[in-house]
Short mmCIF file of C-alpha atoms and ligand atoms in Angstrom, two decimals:
data_model
loop_
_atom_site.label_atom_id
_atom_site.label_comp_id
_atom_site.label_asym_id
_atom_site.label_seq_id
_atom_site.Cartn_x
_atom_site.Cartn_y
_atom_site.Cartn_z
CA MET T 1 -17.74 44.96 -7.74
CA THR T 2 -17.95 41.26 -8.39
CA ASP T 3 -20.71 39.24 -6.84
CA SER T 4 -18.87 36.75 -4.63
CA SER T 5 -21.68 34.25 -4.97
CA ALA T 6 -21.54 34.31 -8.77
CA PRO T 7 -20.13 31.14 -10.38
CA THR T 8 -16.64 31.40 -11.88
CA VAL T 9 -15.30 30.15 -15.20
CA TYR T 10 -11.73 29.38 -16.27
CA VAL T 11 -10.82 28.86 -19.94
CA GLU T 12 -7.55 27.38 -21.20
CA THR T 13 -6.83 27.69 -24.92
CA TYR T 14 -4.74 25.54 -27.28
CA GLY T 15 -4.17 25.82 -31.02
CA CYS T 16 -4.44 28.71 -33.43
CA GLN T 17 -5.68 32.30 -33.14
CA MET T 18 -9.10 31.19 -34.28
CA ASN T 19 -9.33 29.20 -31.07
CA VAL T 20 -8.16 32.18 -29.01
CA SER T 21 -10.90 34.22 -30.64
CA ASP T 22 -13.46 31.47 -29.95
CA SER T 23 -12.41 31.42 -26.28
CA GLU T 24 -13.01 35.17 -26.14
CA LEU T 25 -16.50 34.61 -27.55
CA MET T 26 -17.22 31.80 -25.08
CA LEU T 27 -16.10 33.92 -22.13
CA GLY T 28 -18.21 36.79 -23.44
CA LYS T 29 -21.25 34.53 -23.66
CA LEU T 30 -20.75 33.07 -20.19
CA SER T 31 -20.08 36.51 -18.66
CA ALA T 32 -23.38 37.70 -20.10
CA ALA T 33 -25.01 34.70 -18.43
CA GLY T 34 -23.61 35.72 -15.03
CA TYR T 35 -20.34 33.76 -14.85
CA VAL T 36 -17.22 35.56 -13.62
CA PRO T 37 -14.05 34.79 -15.61
CA VAL T 38 -11.01 33.84 -13.49
CA ASP T 39 -7.44 33.28 -14.59
CA GLN T 40 -6.63 30.27 -12.43
CA PRO T 41 -8.31 26.87 -12.55
CA ASP T 42 -8.19 26.38 -8.77
CA GLY T 43 -11.71 26.02 -7.48
CA ALA T 44 -13.35 27.48 -10.60
CA ASP T 45 -16.96 26.34 -10.91
CA VAL T 46 -16.52 25.78 -14.63
CA ILE T 47 -13.28 24.74 -16.36
CA LEU T 48 -13.22 24.81 -20.15
CA VAL T 49 -10.37 23.48 -22.27
CA ASN T 50 -10.54 24.80 -25.83
CA THR T 51 -8.59 22.28 -27.86
CA CYS T 52 -6.64 21.79 -31.09
CA ALA T 53 -6.46 18.64 -33.22
CA ILE T 54 -3.90 19.72 -35.81
CA ARG T 55 -1.16 17.27 -34.76
CA ASP T 56 -1.18 14.20 -32.54
CA HIS T 57 1.18 15.96 -30.14
CA ALA T 58 -1.38 18.76 -29.63
CA GLU T 59 -4.02 16.20 -28.65
CA GLN T 60 -1.73 14.22 -26.35
CA ARG T 61 -0.88 17.45 -24.52
CA VAL T 62 -4.55 18.21 -23.97
CA LEU T 63 -5.28 14.69 -22.71
CA GLY T 64 -2.45 15.07 -20.20
CA ARG T 65 -3.68 18.48 -19.19
CA LEU T 66 -7.25 17.25 -18.63
CA GLY T 67 -5.84 14.84 -16.04
CA GLU T 68 -3.87 17.60 -14.34
CA LEU T 69 -6.80 19.99 -14.27
CA LYS T 70 -8.92 17.39 -12.53
CA ARG T 71 -6.86 18.07 -9.40
CA HIS T 72 -8.01 21.71 -9.42
CA MET T 73 -11.69 20.78 -9.44
CA LYS T 74 -13.95 21.20 -6.43
CA LYS T 75 -16.55 18.56 -5.73
CA ASP T 76 -19.14 20.47 -7.73
CA SER T 77 -16.93 21.91 -10.49
CA VAL T 78 -17.72 20.93 -14.05
CA MET T 79 -15.28 20.51 -16.93
CA GLY T 80 -15.98 21.02 -20.61
CA VAL T 81 -13.85 20.29 -23.66
CA THR T 82 -14.46 22.55 -26.65
CA GLY T 83 -12.85 23.23 -30.03
CA CYS T 84 -11.37 21.03 -32.72
CA MET T 85 -10.50 17.98 -30.64
CA ALA T 86 -13.99 18.03 -29.13
CA GLN T 87 -15.43 18.08 -32.65
CA ARG T 88 -13.14 15.27 -33.80
CA LEU T 89 -13.56 12.90 -30.85
CA GLY T 90 -17.06 13.75 -29.59
CA PRO T 91 -18.31 10.99 -27.25
CA GLN T 92 -14.87 9.35 -27.09
CA LEU T 93 -13.75 12.26 -24.92
CA LEU T 94 -16.33 11.43 -22.28
CA GLU T 95 -14.87 7.91 -22.26
CA LYS T 96 -11.25 9.05 -22.15
CA ALA T 97 -11.80 11.54 -19.33
CA LYS T 98 -14.64 10.58 -17.00
CA HIS T 99 -14.54 13.92 -15.18
CA VAL T 100 -15.45 15.77 -18.39
CA SER T 101 -19.17 16.41 -18.72
CA ILE T 102 -19.49 18.73 -21.74
CA VAL T 103 -18.10 18.32 -25.25
CA ILE T 104 -18.78 21.15 -27.71
CA GLY T 105 -17.45 21.68 -31.23
CA PRO T 106 -16.58 25.07 -32.80
CA ASP T 107 -20.13 25.77 -34.04
CA GLY T 108 -21.91 24.92 -30.79
CA TYR T 109 -20.98 27.70 -28.37
CA ARG T 110 -24.38 29.39 -28.51
CA ALA T 111 -25.71 26.62 -26.27
CA LEU T 112 -22.83 26.99 -23.78
CA PRO T 113 -24.77 28.56 -20.86
CA GLN T 114 -27.53 25.94 -21.06
CA LEU T 115 -25.09 23.05 -21.38
CA VAL T 116 -22.99 24.36 -18.48
CA ASP T 117 -26.10 24.83 -16.32
CA GLY T 118 -27.17 21.31 -17.24
CA ALA T 119 -23.75 19.91 -16.35
CA ARG T 120 -23.87 21.62 -12.97
CA ARG T 121 -27.10 19.71 -12.39
CA GLY T 122 -25.38 16.47 -13.37
CA ARG T 123 -26.32 16.22 -17.05
CA LYS T 124 -23.59 15.29 -19.53
CA SER T 125 -23.90 16.59 -23.06
CA ILE T 126 -22.27 16.57 -26.48
CA ASN T 127 -22.88 19.19 -29.15
CA THR T 128 -20.89 18.71 -32.33
CA THR T 129 -23.33 19.73 -35.06
CA PHE T 130 -22.05 22.14 -37.67
CA ASP T 131 -24.04 25.31 -38.19
CA LEU T 132 -23.03 27.06 -41.38
CA GLU T 133 -24.92 30.21 -40.39
CA GLU T 134 -23.12 30.59 -37.09
CA HIS T 135 -20.81 33.58 -36.65
CA TYR T 136 -21.81 34.44 -33.06
CA GLU T 137 -22.74 37.95 -34.24
CA ASP T 138 -24.65 38.82 -31.07
CA PHE T 139 -21.86 37.69 -28.71
CA THR T 140 -19.62 40.32 -27.14
CA PRO T 141 -16.12 38.83 -26.98
CA ARG T 142 -14.28 39.20 -23.71
CA ARG T 143 -10.83 39.94 -25.08
CA PHE T 144 -7.65 38.68 -23.44
CA ASP T 145 -5.48 41.13 -25.31
CA LYS T 146 -5.72 44.83 -24.54
CA VAL T 147 -3.59 46.04 -27.45
CA LYS T 148 -4.67 44.12 -30.53
CA ALA T 149 -7.99 42.51 -31.34
CA TRP T 150 -8.49 39.16 -33.07
CA ILE T 151 -11.44 39.44 -35.43
CA PRO T 152 -12.72 36.25 -37.07
CA VAL T 153 -13.96 37.03 -40.58
CA GLN T 154 -14.33 33.51 -41.96
CA ARG T 155 -14.96 30.12 -40.36
CA GLY T 156 -14.22 26.64 -41.73
CA CYS T 157 -12.18 25.67 -44.80
CA ASP T 158 -13.05 24.48 -48.30
CA TYR T 159 -9.56 23.34 -49.25
CA ARG T 160 -8.78 19.68 -48.71
CA CYS T 161 -5.04 19.57 -48.10
CA THR T 162 -4.43 15.84 -47.73
CA TYR T 163 -2.68 16.10 -44.34
CA CYS T 164 -5.17 18.42 -42.68
CA ILE T 165 -7.89 17.77 -40.11
CA VAL T 166 -9.29 21.33 -40.09
CA PRO T 167 -12.02 20.80 -42.73
CA THR T 168 -13.26 17.91 -40.54
CA THR T 169 -13.17 19.87 -37.30
CA ARG T 170 -14.44 23.22 -38.56
CA GLY T 171 -16.62 22.36 -41.54
CA SER T 172 -17.20 24.34 -44.72
CA GLU T 173 -15.95 27.83 -45.37
CA ARG T 174 -18.27 30.76 -44.68
CA SER T 175 -17.63 34.47 -44.25
CA ARG T 176 -19.12 37.11 -42.03
CA LYS T 177 -20.81 40.10 -43.59
CA LEU T 178 -18.44 42.99 -44.23
CA ASP T 179 -20.70 45.35 -42.28
CA ASP T 180 -20.51 43.11 -39.22
CA VAL T 181 -16.71 43.02 -39.35
CA VAL T 182 -16.58 46.79 -39.73
CA ARG T 183 -18.98 47.25 -36.81
CA GLU T 184 -16.77 45.06 -34.63
CA THR T 185 -13.73 47.10 -35.73
CA HIS T 186 -15.42 50.33 -34.60
CA GLY T 187 -16.06 48.63 -31.27
CA VAL T 188 -12.40 47.67 -31.00
CA VAL T 189 -11.38 51.32 -31.46
CA ALA T 190 -13.93 52.35 -28.83
CA GLU T 191 -12.25 49.85 -26.46
CA GLY T 192 -8.99 51.76 -26.99
CA MET T 193 -7.22 49.45 -29.44
CA SER T 194 -5.66 50.43 -32.75
CA GLU T 195 -4.59 47.06 -34.21
CA VAL T 196 -6.79 44.29 -35.59
CA VAL T 197 -5.88 40.85 -36.90
CA LEU T 198 -8.42 39.41 -39.33
CA LEU T 199 -8.73 35.64 -38.98
CA GLY T 200 -9.66 32.83 -41.34
CA GLN T 201 -8.13 29.52 -42.47
CA THR T 202 -7.77 30.88 -46.01
CA VAL T 203 -8.61 34.41 -45.07
CA ASN T 204 -7.97 35.98 -48.47
CA SER T 205 -10.68 33.80 -50.04
CA TYR T 206 -13.12 35.83 -47.89
CA SER T 207 -16.39 36.54 -49.68
CA ASP T 208 -19.69 37.63 -48.18
CA GLY T 209 -21.46 37.36 -51.53
CA THR T 210 -20.99 41.05 -52.29
CA HIS T 211 -17.49 41.87 -51.06
CA ASP T 212 -14.13 40.17 -51.39
CA PHE T 213 -11.06 40.33 -49.16
CA ALA T 214 -9.77 43.45 -50.95
CA ASP T 215 -13.01 45.26 -50.04
CA LEU T 216 -12.67 44.03 -46.48
CA LEU T 217 -9.08 45.30 -46.11
CA ARG T 218 -10.11 48.69 -47.45
CA ALA T 219 -13.16 48.91 -45.18
CA VAL T 220 -11.38 47.79 -41.99
CA GLY T 221 -8.28 49.85 -42.79
CA GLY T 222 -10.52 52.88 -43.27
CA VAL T 223 -12.04 52.78 -39.79
CA PRO T 224 -10.86 55.92 -37.96
CA GLY T 225 -8.47 55.01 -35.15
CA ILE T 226 -7.18 51.80 -36.78
CA ARG T 227 -3.43 52.09 -37.35
CA ARG T 228 -2.52 48.48 -37.99
CA VAL T 229 -4.36 45.75 -39.89
CA ARG T 230 -2.94 42.23 -40.09
CA TYR T 231 -4.50 38.97 -41.28
CA THR T 232 -3.78 35.26 -41.02
CA SER T 233 -3.54 32.88 -42.87
CA PRO T 234 -3.84 33.64 -46.56
CA HIS T 235 -3.61 30.89 -49.18
CA PRO T 236 -1.24 31.57 -52.13
CA ASN T 237 -4.00 30.75 -54.63
CA ASP T 238 -6.31 33.43 -53.28
CA PHE T 239 -3.89 36.34 -53.63
CA SER T 240 -5.75 38.17 -56.38
CA ASP T 241 -4.33 41.36 -57.85
CA ARG T 242 -7.18 43.18 -56.10
CA VAL T 243 -6.07 41.88 -52.70
CA ILE T 244 -2.43 42.79 -53.35
CA ALA T 245 -3.44 46.27 -54.54
CA ALA T 246 -5.54 46.81 -51.42
CA MET T 247 -2.62 45.73 -49.27
CA ALA T 248 -0.32 48.13 -51.06
CA GLU T 249 -2.74 51.06 -51.02
CA VAL T 250 -4.29 50.95 -47.56
CA PRO T 251 -1.82 52.64 -45.19
CA ALA T 252 -3.00 50.73 -42.12
CA VAL T 253 -2.36 47.29 -43.65
CA CYS T 254 1.00 46.14 -42.31
CA GLU T 255 3.95 45.16 -44.51
CA HIS T 256 3.94 41.53 -43.45
CA VAL T 257 2.43 38.42 -45.02
CA HIS T 258 2.34 35.05 -43.32
CA LEU T 259 2.19 32.84 -46.41
CA PRO T 260 2.19 29.10 -45.65
CA MET T 261 4.38 27.32 -48.21
CA GLN T 262 4.30 23.79 -46.70
CA SER T 263 6.91 22.54 -49.17
CA GLY T 264 9.22 23.88 -51.88
CA SER T 265 8.78 20.79 -54.03
CA THR T 266 6.07 20.73 -56.69
CA ARG T 267 5.79 16.96 -56.38
CA THR T 268 5.25 17.13 -52.62
CA LEU T 269 2.83 20.03 -53.01
CA ARG T 270 0.84 17.94 -55.45
CA ARG T 271 0.56 15.04 -53.01
CA MET T 272 -0.45 17.57 -50.35
CA LEU T 273 -3.15 18.88 -52.72
CA ARG T 274 -2.02 22.44 -52.07
CA ARG T 275 -3.11 23.42 -55.61
CA TYR T 276 0.03 25.43 -56.45
CA SER T 277 3.52 24.53 -57.65
CA ARG T 278 6.90 25.74 -56.41
CA GLU T 279 6.88 28.22 -59.30
CA GLY T 280 3.34 29.33 -58.50
CA TYR T 281 4.34 30.05 -54.92
CA MET T 282 7.43 31.96 -56.06
CA GLU T 283 5.33 34.04 -58.45
CA CYS T 284 2.97 34.92 -55.63
CA VAL T 285 5.93 36.03 -53.49
CA GLU T 286 7.27 38.09 -56.40
CA LYS T 287 3.93 39.83 -56.96
CA ILE T 288 3.64 40.70 -53.29
CA ARG T 289 7.22 41.98 -53.13
CA ARG T 290 6.83 44.10 -56.25
CA ALA T 291 3.70 45.75 -54.89
CA ILE T 292 4.84 46.24 -51.30
CA PRO T 293 8.47 47.30 -50.99
CA GLY T 294 10.12 46.05 -47.81
CA VAL T 295 7.39 43.50 -47.09
CA THR T 296 8.38 40.72 -44.69
CA LEU T 297 7.36 37.12 -45.30
CA THR T 298 6.90 34.33 -42.78
CA THR T 299 5.66 30.82 -43.48
CA ASP T 300 4.59 27.34 -42.34
CA ILE T 301 6.48 24.26 -43.55
CA ILE T 302 5.84 20.54 -43.04
CA VAL T 303 8.71 18.05 -43.33
CA GLY T 304 8.47 14.28 -43.67
CA PHE T 305 5.24 14.27 -45.66
CA PRO T 306 4.67 10.75 -47.09
CA GLY T 307 6.87 10.17 -50.11
CA GLU T 308 9.13 13.16 -49.43
CA THR T 309 12.52 12.19 -50.87
CA ASP T 310 15.87 13.75 -49.98
CA ASP T 311 15.70 15.66 -53.25
CA GLU T 312 12.25 16.99 -52.53
CA PHE T 313 13.35 18.10 -49.09
CA GLU T 314 16.36 19.84 -50.69
CA GLU T 315 13.90 21.76 -52.84
CA THR T 316 12.25 23.03 -49.67
CA LEU T 317 15.63 24.16 -48.34
CA SER T 318 16.49 25.92 -51.58
CA ALA T 319 13.11 27.67 -51.64
CA VAL T 320 13.70 28.85 -48.07
CA ARG T 321 17.12 30.24 -49.05
CA GLU T 322 15.80 31.86 -52.22
CA ILE T 323 12.83 33.55 -50.58
CA GLY T 324 14.49 34.54 -47.33
CA PHE T 325 11.65 34.18 -44.84
CA ALA T 326 11.97 36.29 -41.72
CA ASP T 327 10.66 33.30 -39.77
CA ALA T 328 9.01 29.93 -40.28
CA TYR T 329 6.81 27.66 -38.20
CA THR T 330 8.11 24.20 -38.95
CA PHE T 331 6.38 20.89 -38.29
CA ILE T 332 6.97 17.18 -38.72
CA PHE T 333 4.07 15.59 -40.61
CA SER T 334 1.60 14.06 -38.16
CA PRO T 335 -0.89 11.56 -39.62
CA ARG T 336 -4.47 12.56 -38.77
CA GLU T 337 -7.07 9.84 -38.72
CA GLY T 338 -9.38 9.94 -41.72
CA THR T 339 -7.29 12.34 -43.81
CA PRO T 340 -6.20 11.21 -47.31
CA ALA T 341 -2.48 11.32 -46.42
CA THR T 342 -2.95 8.40 -44.02
CA ARG T 343 -4.00 6.22 -46.96
CA MET T 344 -0.76 6.74 -48.87
CA PRO T 345 1.35 3.57 -49.22
CA GLU T 346 2.92 2.58 -45.93
CA GLU T 347 6.40 2.28 -47.47
CA SER T 348 6.17 5.96 -48.48
CA PHE T 349 6.01 7.10 -44.84
CA VAL T 350 9.18 8.91 -43.80
CA PRO T 351 10.91 7.29 -40.80
CA ALA T 352 10.79 9.39 -37.63
CA ASP T 353 14.57 9.82 -37.38
CA VAL T 354 14.79 11.06 -40.98
CA ALA T 355 11.93 13.52 -40.37
CA SER T 356 13.54 14.84 -37.16
CA HIS T 357 16.83 15.31 -38.93
CA ARG T 358 15.12 17.21 -41.74
CA LEU T 359 13.33 19.40 -39.25
CA GLN T 360 16.63 20.33 -37.59
CA THR T 361 18.26 21.08 -40.94
CA LEU T 362 15.30 23.24 -41.93
CA VAL T 363 15.27 25.15 -38.64
CA ASP T 364 19.04 25.81 -38.99
CA THR T 365 18.56 27.00 -42.57
CA VAL T 366 15.77 29.39 -41.62
CA ARG T 367 17.78 30.73 -38.67
CA THR T 368 21.01 31.23 -40.57
CA ALA T 369 19.25 33.24 -43.24
CA SER T 370 17.22 35.35 -40.82
CA ARG T 371 20.20 35.99 -38.52
CA ALA T 372 22.28 37.33 -41.42
CA ARG T 373 19.45 39.63 -42.48
CA ASN T 374 18.73 40.76 -38.94
CA MET T 375 22.36 41.67 -38.28
CA GLY T 376 22.17 43.97 -41.28
CA LEU T 377 19.23 45.81 -39.69
CA LEU T 378 21.07 46.91 -36.54
CA GLY T 379 21.08 50.68 -36.26
CA THR T 380 17.88 51.17 -38.27
CA ARG T 381 14.80 52.89 -36.80
CA HIS T 382 11.27 51.53 -36.71
CA GLU T 383 7.83 52.34 -35.41
CA VAL T 384 6.80 49.76 -32.82
CA LEU T 385 3.62 49.11 -30.90
CA VAL T 386 4.04 48.02 -27.27
CA GLU T 387 2.14 44.71 -27.03
CA ARG T 388 2.91 43.43 -23.55
CA GLU T 389 5.44 43.13 -20.78
CA ALA T 390 8.23 40.74 -21.72
CA LYS T 391 8.09 37.44 -19.89
CA ARG T 392 11.74 37.28 -19.00
CA GLY T 393 13.75 40.06 -17.46
CA GLU T 394 12.58 43.03 -15.52
CA ALA T 395 10.99 46.19 -16.84
CA MET T 396 11.20 45.05 -20.47
CA LEU T 397 8.43 45.38 -23.00
CA MET T 398 7.62 43.21 -26.01
CA THR T 399 6.96 45.45 -28.98
CA ARG T 400 6.41 44.82 -32.67
CA THR T 401 7.32 46.60 -35.86
CA ARG T 402 4.77 46.89 -38.64
CA ASP T 403 6.58 44.07 -40.44
CA PHE T 404 6.23 41.78 -37.41
CA LYS T 405 9.69 41.91 -35.93
CA THR T 406 9.80 41.46 -32.16
CA VAL T 407 11.78 44.18 -30.39
CA LEU T 408 12.44 44.15 -26.63
CA VAL T 409 12.71 47.63 -25.18
CA PRO T 410 13.04 48.91 -21.62
CA GLY T 411 9.82 50.29 -20.15
CA ASP T 412 6.89 49.56 -17.88
CA ALA T 413 3.26 48.52 -18.10
CA SER T 414 2.08 52.14 -18.39
CA MET T 415 3.40 52.09 -21.96
CA LEU T 416 1.18 49.24 -23.22
CA GLY T 417 -0.59 50.18 -26.43
CA GLN T 418 1.75 53.09 -27.19
CA TYR T 419 3.59 53.63 -30.46
CA LEU T 420 7.30 54.36 -30.10
CA THR T 421 10.21 54.93 -32.40
CA VAL T 422 13.04 52.53 -31.63
CA GLU T 423 16.55 51.98 -32.90
CA LEU T 424 17.55 48.32 -33.21
CA THR T 425 20.58 47.78 -30.99
CA GLY T 426 21.01 44.01 -30.86
CA THR T 427 19.65 40.72 -32.14
CA THR T 428 19.55 37.17 -30.84
CA GLY T 429 19.07 36.04 -34.42
CA SER T 430 15.30 36.02 -34.42
CA THR T 431 14.32 38.84 -32.06
CA PHE T 432 15.79 42.28 -31.46
CA THR T 433 16.60 44.55 -28.58
CA GLY T 434 16.01 48.24 -29.14
CA ALA T 435 16.41 51.67 -27.60
CA VAL T 436 13.60 54.17 -27.57
CA VAL T 437 14.42 57.21 -29.66
CA ARG T 438 13.05 60.24 -27.85
CA GLU T 439 11.14 62.70 -29.94
CA ARG T 440 13.18 65.88 -30.11
CA MET T 441 11.90 68.45 -27.56
CA PRO T 442 10.57 71.67 -29.10
CA LEU T 443 13.14 74.46 -28.88
CA PRO T 444 12.39 77.13 -26.25
CA MET T 445 10.91 80.25 -27.79
CA ALA T 446 13.46 82.93 -28.41
CA GLY T 447 13.09 86.13 -26.37
N1 LIG A 501 -5.17 27.22 -43.01
C1 LIG A 501 -3.80 27.41 -42.85
C2 LIG A 501 -3.13 26.41 -41.93
C3 LIG A 501 -3.77 26.02 -40.68
S1 LIG A 501 -2.98 24.76 -39.77
C4 LIG A 501 -3.17 27.27 -44.21
O1 LIG A 501 -3.65 26.58 -45.07
O2 LIG A 501 -2.13 27.83 -44.37
C5 LIG A 501 -1.42 25.51 -39.39
C6 LIG A 501 -0.24 24.75 -39.92
O3 LIG A 501 -0.13 23.48 -39.32
C7 LIG A 501 -0.29 24.44 -41.40
O4 LIG A 501 0.10 25.52 -42.19
C8 LIG A 501 0.65 23.28 -41.52
O5 LIG A 501 1.97 23.72 -41.76
C9 LIG A 501 0.57 22.62 -40.16
N2 LIG A 501 -0.14 21.34 -40.23
C10 LIG A 501 -1.43 21.14 -40.56
N3 LIG A 501 -1.72 19.82 -40.53
C11 LIG A 501 -0.59 19.18 -40.18
C12 LIG A 501 -0.24 17.79 -40.00
N4 LIG A 501 -1.13 16.82 -40.17
N5 LIG A 501 1.03 17.50 -39.63
C13 LIG A 501 1.93 18.49 -39.46
N6 LIG A 501 1.67 19.79 -39.63
C14 LIG A 501 0.42 20.14 -39.98
FE1 LIG A 502 -5.95 22.82 -43.67
FE2 LIG A 502 -5.35 23.29 -46.18
FE3 LIG A 502 -7.59 24.31 -45.13
FE4 LIG A 502 -5.24 25.26 -44.39
S1 LIG A 502 -6.10 25.37 -46.45
S2 LIG A 502 -6.93 24.70 -43.05
S3 LIG A 502 -3.94 23.48 -44.41
S4 LIG A 502 -7.14 22.15 -45.48
FE1 LIG A 503 -5.95 23.55 -34.19
FE2 LIG A 503 -8.44 23.78 -34.89
FE3 LIG A 503 -6.83 25.85 -35.10
S1 LIG A 503 -7.16 22.04 -35.25
S2 LIG A 503 -4.88 24.91 -35.50
S3 LIG A 503 -7.42 24.87 -33.23
S4 LIG A 503 -8.49 25.32 -36.47
#
């Protein structure tokens, strides 16, 4: 039974999985302090907006949303802004949105209950200090997802890609202890889940001083009850032979790698300070494909980076065709204040119309290639895990194959978390529809 006098908290999350995981930790912390999580902002005592700063568009959306959410506030509700945009803008946020009273960056959530209590007594506060020791080990996350668990294994980033705000908003790279990650994985199994997704900005550079990412994959994949291990995002430079071997050898580790490429042009990659060339990226793909037959690759790509010529963009298209990604998240370069890319010569900036046109061409190229491949898969059978009810349509479930294909199958909520065998019956180009293949019934005993 919930205590009807207990204060309620609503959290809205933007950005990457790391932010989703942080929201789960924040809700866990506030629940432990007596707050009741609710899934609507209306009349919540505490409204938190966990924000992303990766592109200007992401920030503009949040600013708009803060205005909208104000209308859901009671006289004594308090609103907090957390996450990467909070870290980046700090006090400016209190200026931009007068109804906001708490601003907390990614390393400051330990103080959440005190800061929220303070805000409810009328005290505004800002907490944006980095804490390189902070992994929130003693927090119990309150998970949104009932089928797969997001497990942060590394915070921050030590790369300095010239377009990227993340090192500014999340600070230096640090890893959790392997034992702590394994303990959390056991807990996940005890909660009834069999899939984990290990999170870090360059997750395969994981190191707790004693263990590397290969050790971590083996340890997590070895936890009884874990059937699927995924991770995001690895950096091409940190794919050691040990990591690839662990991926190939641990049965639970899924045959899918999300490997951000950003560009297929060595010259662009150099200006981005990605620290690999087109050939280096291709070699990494080759190594992974040799070790893990049937592995699926997805990627992130930025178009319109300063100085990107037509030829350089063509190199991205040719890399996409050569590699054959199953899917790609594609972005137009967005200048982030204070990052090195903003200091590149003004005349090198790619005009907005050129960048939009490139984005469209890229999206079409990715789709054409994946549609052709997906058509060829119709009729094949796969193991899927039922992740959730599909948003559109009635009585349809969203399921995933081990290699990250989305398959819609008929069914109801009672099947969440189940593994099924499905035959792919149709494709929209990027996602599939499937039919459940019934296990053959045992034959009746003779006599
Ligand atoms: N750590 C991950 C990426 C995290 S950000 C990695 O290195 O792969 C997720 C994606 O957002 C990036 O891969 C990149 O494609 C995109 N991105 C980051 N900064 C951007 C910017 N300033 N403009 C446009 N896209 C950006
Ligand atoms: Fe950003 Fe590069 Fe770090 Fe990824 S590796 S978070 S793109 S700086
Ligand atoms: Fe956004 Fe921060 Fe993630 S900037 S992408 S929420 S690390």
